[in-house]
PDB file of C-alpha atoms in Angstrom:
ATOM      1  CA  MET A  87      -6.813 -22.415   1.509  1.00  0.00           C
ATOM      2  CA  LEU A  88      -4.433 -24.576   3.529  1.00  0.00           C
ATOM      3  CA  GLY A  89      -5.941 -27.791   2.225  1.00  0.00           C
ATOM      4  CA  GLN A  90      -4.626 -26.956  -1.276  1.00  0.00           C
ATOM      5  CA  LEU A  91      -0.855 -26.947  -0.974  1.00  0.00           C
ATOM      6  CA  SER A  92      -0.028 -25.991  -4.587  1.00  0.00           C
ATOM      7  CA  GLY A  93       3.330 -27.722  -4.435  1.00  0.00           C
ATOM      8  CA  LEU A  94       4.208 -26.703  -0.883  1.00  0.00           C
ATOM      9  CA  GLU A  95       4.510 -30.378   0.029  1.00  0.00           C
ATOM     10  CA  LEU A  96       7.833 -30.257  -1.828  1.00  0.00           C
ATOM     11  CA  ASN A  97       9.251 -28.157   1.030  1.00  0.00           C
ATOM     12  CA  PRO A  98      10.554 -30.684   3.620  1.00  0.00           C
ATOM     13  CA  LEU A  99      10.136 -28.355   6.615  1.00  0.00           C
ATOM     14  CA  LEU A 100       6.586 -27.305   5.769  1.00  0.00           C
ATOM     15  CA  SER A 101       5.712 -30.912   4.941  1.00  0.00           C
ATOM     16  CA  ALA A 102       6.917 -31.966   8.387  1.00  0.00           C
ATOM     17  CA  ILE A 103       4.994 -29.168  10.118  1.00  0.00           C
ATOM     18  CA  LYS A 104       1.746 -30.003   8.255  1.00  0.00           C
ATOM     19  CA  LEU A 105       0.011 -26.753   9.180  1.00  0.00           C
ATOM     20  CA  THR A 106      -3.763 -26.896   8.615  1.00  0.00           C
ATOM     21  CA  SER A 107      -6.735 -24.609   9.138  1.00  0.00           C
ATOM     22  CA  ASN A 108      -7.658 -26.733  12.178  1.00  0.00           C
ATOM     23  CA  ASP A 109      -4.512 -25.612  13.978  1.00  0.00           C
ATOM     24  CA  LYS A 110      -5.834 -22.725  16.074  1.00  0.00           C
ATOM     25  CA  ILE A 111      -2.948 -22.310  18.532  1.00  0.00           C
ATOM     26  CA  ILE A 112       0.606 -22.817  17.273  1.00  0.00           C
ATOM     27  CA  CYS A 113       3.499 -22.385  19.685  1.00  0.00           C
ATOM     28  CA  VAL A 114       7.069 -21.816  18.445  1.00  0.00           C
ATOM     29  CA  ARG A 115       9.527 -22.370  21.298  1.00  0.00           C
ATOM     30  CA  GLU A 116      13.040 -20.978  20.867  1.00  0.00           C
ATOM     31  CA  VAL A 117      15.492 -22.547  23.331  1.00  0.00           C
ATOM     32  CA  GLY A 118      18.694 -20.938  24.569  1.00  0.00           C
ATOM     33  CA  LEU A 119      20.971 -19.671  21.801  1.00  0.00           C
ATOM     34  CA  ALA A 120      18.863 -21.159  18.991  1.00  0.00           C
ATOM     35  CA  ASP A 121      17.199 -18.822  16.477  1.00  0.00           C
ATOM     36  CA  SER A 122      13.671 -19.838  15.454  1.00  0.00           C
ATOM     37  CA  ASN A 123      13.042 -16.893  13.140  1.00  0.00           C
ATOM     38  CA  PHE A 124      13.199 -19.129  10.066  1.00  0.00           C
ATOM     39  CA  ILE A 125      10.100 -20.978  11.330  1.00  0.00           C
ATOM     40  CA  ILE A 126       8.167 -17.690  11.337  1.00  0.00           C
ATOM     41  CA  THR A 127       9.261 -16.740   7.812  1.00  0.00           C
ATOM     42  CA  TYR A 128       8.548 -20.211   6.420  1.00  0.00           C
ATOM     43  CA  LEU A 129       5.060 -20.120   7.968  1.00  0.00           C
ATOM     44  CA  MET A 130       4.543 -16.723   6.311  1.00  0.00           C
ATOM     45  CA  LYS A 131       5.548 -18.269   3.003  1.00  0.00           C
ATOM     46  CA  LYS A 132       2.965 -21.013   3.390  1.00  0.00           C
ATOM     47  CA  ILE A 133       0.219 -18.611   4.492  1.00  0.00           C
ATOM     48  CA  PHE A 134       0.716 -16.434   1.417  1.00  0.00           C
ATOM     49  CA  GLN A 135       1.082 -19.322  -1.035  1.00  0.00           C
ATOM     50  CA  THR A 136      -2.173 -20.816   0.189  1.00  0.00           C
ATOM     51  CA  HIS A 137      -3.888 -17.404  -0.201  1.00  0.00           C
ATOM     52  CA  ASP A 138      -4.613 -16.998   3.496  1.00  0.00           C
ATOM     53  CA  LYS A 139      -4.338 -13.710   5.404  1.00  0.00           C
ATOM     54  CA  LEU A 140      -1.837 -12.491   7.963  1.00  0.00           C
ATOM     55  CA  ILE A 141      -1.829 -10.157  10.969  1.00  0.00           C
ATOM     56  CA  PHE A 142       1.826  -9.760  11.917  1.00  0.00           C
ATOM     57  CA  VAL A 143       3.093  -8.364  15.239  1.00  0.00           C
ATOM     58  CA  ASN A 144       6.876  -7.900  15.359  1.00  0.00           C
ATOM     59  CA  PHE A 145       8.696  -7.513  18.644  1.00  0.00           C
ATOM     60  CA  HIS A 146      11.990  -9.123  17.654  1.00  0.00           C
ATOM     61  CA  ASN A 147      13.131  -7.982  14.195  1.00  0.00           C
ATOM     62  CA  THR A 148      12.453  -4.967  12.002  1.00  0.00           C
ATOM     63  CA  LEU A 149      10.074  -5.067   9.061  1.00  0.00           C
ATOM     64  CA  ASP A 150      13.089  -4.545   6.784  1.00  0.00           C
ATOM     65  CA  HIS A 151      14.459  -7.858   8.074  1.00  0.00           C
ATOM     66  CA  TYR A 152      11.265  -9.744   7.245  1.00  0.00           C
ATOM     67  CA  GLN A 153      11.062  -8.032   3.869  1.00  0.00           C
ATOM     68  CA  LEU A 154      14.613  -9.102   2.991  1.00  0.00           C
ATOM     69  CA  VAL A 155      14.196 -12.691   4.213  1.00  0.00           C
ATOM     70  CA  GLY A 156      10.782 -12.953   2.563  1.00  0.00           C
ATOM     71  CA  LYS A 157      12.192 -12.008  -0.833  1.00  0.00           C
ATOM     72  CA  LYS A 158      14.828 -14.726  -0.466  1.00  0.00           C
ATOM     73  CA  LEU A 159      11.994 -17.207   0.185  1.00  0.00           C
ATOM     74  CA  GLY A 160       9.878 -15.911  -2.685  1.00  0.00           C
ATOM     75  CA  PHE A 161       7.345 -13.501  -1.140  1.00  0.00           C
ATOM     76  CA  ASP A 162       7.172  -9.724  -0.808  1.00  0.00           C
ATOM     77  CA  LEU A 163       5.767  -8.768   2.603  1.00  0.00           C
ATOM     78  CA  LEU A 164       5.243  -5.077   1.836  1.00  0.00           C
ATOM     79  CA  ASN A 165       3.457  -5.955  -1.388  1.00  0.00           C
ATOM     80  CA  LYS A 166       1.202  -8.319   0.553  1.00  0.00           C
ATOM     81  CA  VAL A 167       0.324  -5.396   2.843  1.00  0.00           C
ATOM     82  CA  GLN A 168      -0.465  -3.170  -0.144  1.00  0.00           C
ATOM     83  CA  VAL A 169      -2.821  -5.710  -1.746  1.00  0.00           C
ATOM     84  CA  GLY A 170      -4.593  -6.450   1.544  1.00  0.00           C
ATOM     85  CA  ASP A 171      -3.229  -9.940   2.223  1.00  0.00           C
ATOM     86  CA  ALA A 172      -1.403  -8.789   5.366  1.00  0.00           C
ATOM     87  CA  VAL A 173      -1.594  -6.117   8.052  1.00  0.00           C
ATOM     88  CA  ILE A 174       1.274  -5.121  10.331  1.00  0.00           C
ATOM     89  CA  VAL A 175       1.400  -4.066  13.980  1.00  0.00           C
ATOM     90  CA  ASP A 176       4.962  -2.707  14.184  1.00  0.00           C
ATOM     91  CA  MET A 177       5.707  -3.096  17.882  1.00  0.00           C
ATOM     92  CA  LEU A 178       9.430  -2.374  17.599  1.00  0.00           C
ATOM     93  CA  LYS A 179       8.625   1.061  16.220  1.00  0.00           C
ATOM     94  CA  ASN A 180       5.794   1.577  18.693  1.00  0.00           C
ATOM     95  CA  VAL A 181       7.891   0.697  21.762  1.00  0.00           C
ATOM     96  CA  GLU A 182      10.750   2.905  20.548  1.00  0.00           C
ATOM     97  CA  GLU A 183       8.419   5.880  20.110  1.00  0.00           C
ATOM     98  CA  GLU A 184       6.806   5.269  23.492  1.00  0.00           C
ATOM     99  CA  ILE A 185      10.113   5.058  25.385  1.00  0.00           C
ATOM    100  CA  SER A 186      11.639   8.070  23.618  1.00  0.00           C
ATOM    101  CA  ASN A 187       8.673  10.251  24.614  1.00  0.00           C
ATOM    102  CA  GLU A 188       9.763  12.362  27.607  1.00  0.00           C
ATOM    103  CA  ASP A 189       6.217  12.397  28.978  1.00  0.00           C
ATOM    104  CA  SER A 190       5.775   8.652  28.635  1.00  0.00           C
ATOM    105  CA  LYS A 191       4.756   6.648  31.691  1.00  0.00           C
ATOM    106  CA  PHE A 192       5.357   3.390  29.869  1.00  0.00           C
ATOM    107  CA  PHE A 193       7.338   1.673  32.611  1.00  0.00           C
ATOM    108  CA  GLU A 194       4.845   2.787  35.260  1.00  0.00           C
ATOM    109  CA  ASN A 195       1.849   1.299  33.489  1.00  0.00           C
ATOM    110  CA  SER A 196       2.933  -1.328  30.991  1.00  0.00           C
ATOM    111  CA  GLU A 197      -0.420  -3.107  31.425  1.00  0.00           C
ATOM    112  CA  GLU A 198      -2.099  -0.172  29.703  1.00  0.00           C
ATOM    113  CA  PHE A 199       0.390  -0.582  26.857  1.00  0.00           C
ATOM    114  CA  VAL A 200      -0.609  -4.259  26.489  1.00  0.00           C
ATOM    115  CA  GLU A 201      -4.288  -3.323  26.506  1.00  0.00           C
ATOM    116  CA  LYS A 202      -3.648  -0.857  23.670  1.00  0.00           C
ATOM    117  CA  LEU A 203      -1.682  -3.561  21.841  1.00  0.00           C
ATOM    118  CA  PHE A 204      -4.566  -6.022  21.958  1.00  0.00           C
ATOM    119  CA  CYS A 205      -7.042  -3.347  20.853  1.00  0.00           C
ATOM    120  CA  ARG A 206      -4.778  -2.607  17.888  1.00  0.00           C
ATOM    121  CA  ILE A 207      -4.599  -6.303  16.988  1.00  0.00           C
ATOM    122  CA  GLU A 208      -8.386  -6.633  17.319  1.00  0.00           C
ATOM    123  CA  LEU A 209      -8.881  -3.644  15.029  1.00  0.00           C
ATOM    124  CA  LYS A 210      -6.553  -5.148  12.412  1.00  0.00           C
ATOM    125  CA  ALA A 211      -8.442  -8.446  12.679  1.00  0.00           C
ATOM    126  CA  ASP A 212     -11.703  -6.652  12.011  1.00  0.00           C
ATOM    127  CA  GLU A 213     -10.195  -4.987   8.932  1.00  0.00           C
ATOM    128  CA  ILE A 214      -8.809  -8.122   7.322  1.00  0.00           C
ATOM    129  CA  ILE A 215     -11.652 -10.502   8.220  1.00  0.00           C
ATOM    130  CA  SER A 216     -14.292  -8.144   6.849  1.00  0.00           C
ATOM    131  CA  THR A 217     -12.680  -8.134   3.401  1.00  0.00           C
ATOM    132  CA  ASN A 218     -12.157 -11.881   2.783  1.00  0.00           C
ATOM    133  CA  ASP A 219     -13.386 -15.390   3.558  1.00  0.00           C
ATOM    134  CA  ASN A 220      -9.933 -16.984   3.784  1.00  0.00           C
ATOM    135  CA  GLN A 221      -8.244 -18.267   6.912  1.00  0.00           C
ATOM    136  CA  THR A 222      -6.565 -15.547   8.984  1.00  0.00           C
ATOM    137  CA  PHE A 223      -3.367 -16.080  10.983  1.00  0.00           C
ATOM    138  CA  LEU A 224      -2.046 -13.871  13.775  1.00  0.00           C
ATOM    139  CA  ILE A 225       1.738 -14.223  14.180  1.00  0.00           C
ATOM    140  CA  ILE A 226       3.444 -12.700  17.235  1.00  0.00           C
ATOM    141  CA  ASP A 227       7.251 -12.660  17.153  1.00  0.00           C
ATOM    142  CA  ASP A 228       8.528 -12.659  19.981  1.00  0.00           C
ATOM    143  CA  LEU A 229       6.054 -12.649  22.903  1.00  0.00           C
ATOM    144  CA  THR A 230       8.850 -12.963  25.482  1.00  0.00           C
ATOM    145  CA  HIS A 231       9.792  -9.327  24.934  1.00  0.00           C
ATOM    146  CA  LEU A 232       6.684  -8.321  26.882  1.00  0.00           C
ATOM    147  CA  LEU A 233       8.432  -9.765  29.941  1.00  0.00           C
ATOM    148  CA  ASP A 234      11.652  -8.000  28.934  1.00  0.00           C
ATOM    149  CA  ILE A 235       9.975  -4.584  28.995  1.00  0.00           C
ATOM    150  CA  GLY A 236       8.512  -5.178  32.457  1.00  0.00           C
ATOM    151  CA  VAL A 237       5.007  -6.497  31.810  1.00  0.00           C
ATOM    152  CA  ASN A 238       4.021  -8.813  34.671  1.00  0.00           C
ATOM    153  CA  ILE A 239       3.308 -12.443  33.905  1.00  0.00           C
ATOM    154  CA  GLU A 240      -0.382 -12.225  34.853  1.00  0.00           C
ATOM    155  CA  CYS A 241      -0.867  -9.514  32.244  1.00  0.00           C
ATOM    156  CA  VAL A 242       0.993 -11.562  29.611  1.00  0.00           C
ATOM    157  CA  VAL A 243      -1.182 -14.628  30.313  1.00  0.00           C
ATOM    158  CA  LYS A 244      -4.320 -12.483  29.993  1.00  0.00           C
ATOM    159  CA  PHE A 245      -3.027 -11.107  26.686  1.00  0.00           C
ATOM    160  CA  ILE A 246      -2.368 -14.644  25.373  1.00  0.00           C
ATOM    161  CA  THR A 247      -5.854 -15.774  26.391  1.00  0.00           C
ATOM    162  CA  ARG A 248      -7.483 -12.850  24.573  1.00  0.00           C
ATOM    163  CA  CYS A 249      -5.415 -13.462  21.434  1.00  0.00           C
ATOM    164  CA  CYS A 250      -6.266 -17.176  21.424  1.00  0.00           C
ATOM    165  CA  ASN A 251      -9.973 -16.305  21.642  1.00  0.00           C
ATOM    166  CA  LEU A 252      -9.769 -13.550  19.044  1.00  0.00           C
ATOM    167  CA  LYS A 253     -12.952 -13.359  16.987  1.00  0.00           C
ATOM    168  CA  SER A 254     -14.383 -16.466  18.685  1.00  0.00           C
ATOM    169  CA  ASN A 255     -11.453 -18.636  17.554  1.00  0.00           C
ATOM    170  CA  SER A 256     -11.872 -17.661  13.898  1.00  0.00           C
ATOM    171  CA  VAL A 257      -8.212 -16.557  13.854  1.00  0.00           C
ATOM    172  CA  SER A 258      -5.338 -19.035  14.152  1.00  0.00           C
ATOM    173  CA  VAL A 259      -2.600 -17.754  16.470  1.00  0.00           C
ATOM    174  CA  VAL A 260       1.131 -18.376  16.058  1.00  0.00           C
ATOM    175  CA  ILE A 261       3.129 -17.282  19.118  1.00  0.00           C
ATOM    176  CA  ASN A 262       6.909 -17.372  19.075  1.00  0.00           C
ATOM    177  CA  ASN A 263       8.629 -17.183  22.452  1.00  0.00           C
ATOM    178  CA  HIS A 264      12.160 -17.580  23.767  1.00  0.00           C
ATOM    179  CA  VAL A 265      12.979 -19.722  26.785  1.00  0.00           C
ATOM    180  CA  SER A 266      16.140 -19.573  28.849  1.00  0.00           C
ATOM    181  CA  PRO A 267      17.708 -22.821  30.069  1.00  0.00           C
ATOM    182  CA  TYR A 268      17.681 -23.545  33.791  1.00  0.00           C
ATOM    183  CA  GLU A 269      19.761 -26.059  35.718  1.00  0.00           C
ATOM    184  CA  SER A 270      17.460 -28.141  37.916  1.00  0.00           C
ATOM    185  CA  ASN A 271      13.959 -28.654  39.221  1.00  0.00           C
ATOM    186  CA  ASP A 272      15.094 -27.149  42.518  1.00  0.00           C
ATOM    187  CA  GLU A 273      15.344 -23.711  40.937  1.00  0.00           C
ATOM    188  CA  ILE A 274      12.443 -21.333  40.555  1.00  0.00           C
ATOM    189  CA  LEU A 275      11.059 -21.781  37.037  1.00  0.00           C
ATOM    190  CA  PRO A 276      11.803 -18.633  34.978  1.00  0.00           C
ATOM    191  CA  GLU A 277       8.783 -16.672  33.778  1.00  0.00           C
ATOM    192  CA  ASP A 278       9.593 -17.279  30.112  1.00  0.00           C
ATOM    193  CA  ASN A 279       9.468 -21.039  30.774  1.00  0.00           C
ATOM    194  CA  ILE A 280       6.138 -20.665  32.593  1.00  0.00           C
ATOM    195  CA  ILE A 281       4.696 -18.882  29.547  1.00  0.00           C
ATOM    196  CA  ALA A 282       6.137 -21.468  27.140  1.00  0.00           C
ATOM    197  CA  ASN A 283       4.841 -24.410  29.191  1.00  0.00           C
ATOM    198  CA  SER A 284       1.381 -22.845  29.356  1.00  0.00           C
ATOM    199  CA  LEU A 285       1.342 -22.396  25.582  1.00  0.00           C
ATOM    200  CA  SER A 286       2.570 -25.948  25.087  1.00  0.00           C
ATOM    201  CA  TYR A 287      -0.328 -27.251  27.180  1.00  0.00           C
ATOM    202  CA  ILE A 288      -3.015 -25.559  25.056  1.00  0.00           C
ATOM    203  CA  SER A 289      -1.389 -25.688  21.612  1.00  0.00           C
ATOM    204  CA  ASP A 290      -2.583 -27.761  18.661  1.00  0.00           C
ATOM    205  CA  LEU A 291       0.944 -27.671  17.275  1.00  0.00           C
ATOM    206  CA  GLU A 292       4.259 -26.957  18.978  1.00  0.00           C
ATOM    207  CA  ILE A 293       7.504 -26.357  17.092  1.00  0.00           C
ATOM    208  CA  GLU A 294      10.623 -26.285  19.239  1.00  0.00           C
ATOM    209  CA  VAL A 295      13.948 -25.044  17.871  1.00  0.00           C
ATOM    210  CA  ALA A 296      16.918 -25.885  20.083  1.00  0.00           C
ATOM    211  CA  PRO A 297      20.711 -26.113  19.879  1.00  0.00           C
ATOM    212  CA  LEU A 298      22.434 -29.483  19.759  1.00  0.00           C
ATOM    213  CA  GLN A 299      22.858 -30.986  23.223  1.00  0.00           C
ATOM    214  CA  THR A 300      26.291 -32.208  22.137  1.00  0.00           C
ATOM    215  CA  GLY A 301      27.471 -28.673  21.371  1.00  0.00           C
ATOM    216  CA  HIS A 302      28.595 -26.948  18.162  1.00  0.00           C
ATOM    217  CA  SER A 303      28.727 -28.780  14.834  1.00  0.00           C
ATOM    218  CA  LYS A 304      29.768 -27.412  11.443  1.00  0.00           C
ATOM    219  CA  ASP A 305      27.207 -29.670   9.738  1.00  0.00           C
ATOM    220  CA  VAL A 306      24.183 -29.174  12.003  1.00  0.00           C
ATOM    221  CA  SER A 307      22.855 -25.860  13.358  1.00  0.00           C
ATOM    222  CA  GLY A 308      20.294 -27.354  15.718  1.00  0.00           C
ATOM    223  CA  VAL A 309      17.234 -29.509  16.324  1.00  0.00           C
ATOM    224  CA  ILE A 310      13.562 -29.043  15.419  1.00  0.00           C
ATOM    225  CA  ASN A 311      10.950 -30.963  17.434  1.00  0.00           C
ATOM    226  CA  ILE A 312       7.408 -30.905  16.017  1.00  0.00           C
ATOM    227  CA  THR A 313       4.710 -32.001  18.452  1.00  0.00           C
ATOM    228  CA  ARG A 314       0.964 -32.563  18.179  1.00  0.00           C
ATOM    229  CA  PRO A 315      -1.192 -33.888  21.038  1.00  0.00           C
ATOM    230  CA  GLY A 316      -1.349 -37.685  20.953  1.00  0.00           C
ATOM    231  CA  GLU A 317       1.222 -38.041  18.159  1.00  0.00           C
ATOM    232  CA  VAL A 318       4.851 -39.144  18.111  1.00  0.00           C
ATOM    233  CA  ILE A 319       7.290 -36.211  18.095  1.00  0.00           C
ATOM    234  CA  THR A 320       8.844 -35.499  14.696  1.00  0.00           C
ATOM    235  CA  LYS A 321      12.526 -34.754  15.220  1.00  0.00           C
ATOM    236  CA  LEU A 322      14.658 -33.064  12.556  1.00  0.00           C
ATOM    237  CA  HIS A 323      18.152 -31.643  12.399  1.00  0.00           C
ATOM    238  CA  TYR A 324      18.662 -28.447  10.423  1.00  0.00           C
ATOM    239  CA  LYS A 325      21.487 -26.496   8.867  1.00  0.00           C
ATOM    240  CA  ALA A 326      21.037 -22.743   8.415  1.00  0.00           C
ATOM    241  CA  TYR A 327      22.274 -21.074   5.227  1.00  0.00           C
ATOM    242  CA  ASP A 328      22.077 -17.500   3.935  1.00  0.00           C
ATOM    243  CA  ARG A 329      19.094 -18.222   1.686  1.00  0.00           C
ATOM    244  CA  GLY A 330      17.237 -20.639   3.932  1.00  0.00           C
ATOM    245  CA  ILE A 331      17.681 -23.911   5.774  1.00  0.00           C
ATOM    246  CA  LYS A 332      18.104 -27.576   5.014  1.00  0.00           C
ATOM    247  CA  THR A 333      16.379 -30.154   7.187  1.00  0.00           C
ATOM    248  CA  PHE A 334      17.207 -33.833   7.548  1.00  0.00           C
ATOM    249  CA  LYS A 335      16.567 -36.732   9.881  1.00  0.00           C
ATOM    250  CA  PRO A 336      19.046 -37.228  12.738  1.00  0.00           C
ATOM    251  CA  GLY A 337      22.107 -39.065  11.397  1.00  0.00           C
ATOM    252  CA  GLU A 338      21.531 -38.230   7.727  1.00  0.00           C
ATOM    253  CA  SER A 339      24.197 -35.504   7.681  1.00  0.00           C
ATOM    254  CA  LEU A 340      26.884 -37.865   8.993  1.00  0.00           C
ATOM    255  CA  MET A 341      25.810 -40.568   6.536  1.00  0.00           C
ATOM    256  CA  ASN A 342      26.158 -38.127   3.626  1.00  0.00           C
ATOM    257  CA  LEU A 343      29.673 -37.218   4.740  1.00  0.00           C
ATOM    258  CA  LEU A 344      30.657 -40.892   4.821  1.00  0.00           C
ATOM    259  CA  LYS A 345      29.419 -41.592   1.276  1.00  0.00           C
TER     260      LYS A 345
END
């Protein structure tokens, strides 16, 4: 269970996030050109190392991508599926098949597609919950793609609400979403920002991954802001490498260079 870290506290990023079984709604906000995928894979690592269960919905990357990255981090996603620790809802494959079907009316009735998606997630939840007593996590990466394929915002909000109430809150939900920058308060707030702000309002834990405001740096890839209601924001800088990331407090990278 998540209360027994089994050495995971040695990972600086996971130690800063402090994910617990009480965290029912976790929002991962990806800003602008930043890539928050490493947050998803590190959360997977923690879920598996603490012997919890996973329902994974992929909109953004292929399963081969998560398999490759997972092996670099020390877990085998496909093996976890085979032994019953994880179930997959492969939305990339599903959307591709739906669009390539000549008789498909996908773009005419995307709400029906979302209804089928939730029913599929609910079915997977039934399967995995019935076979174990461990905590179950639903990870959706990346919710924003529902907007990209033409689903209206009301339907997306309804989908989020149903996921957050899945099995009477017995499932913790991790939702990754991308937000586009906008210039001023005078502009109409983009739909992806509306979704992200709504998630931020109800989340027990929000993890924001953003580029540096000062622009490109060879030593720092971006900023991670970790927020819990009523607590001071934890701010980290990170540097992305091929086999993972390194996190450090703001200013530490420059100090190391000066030593």
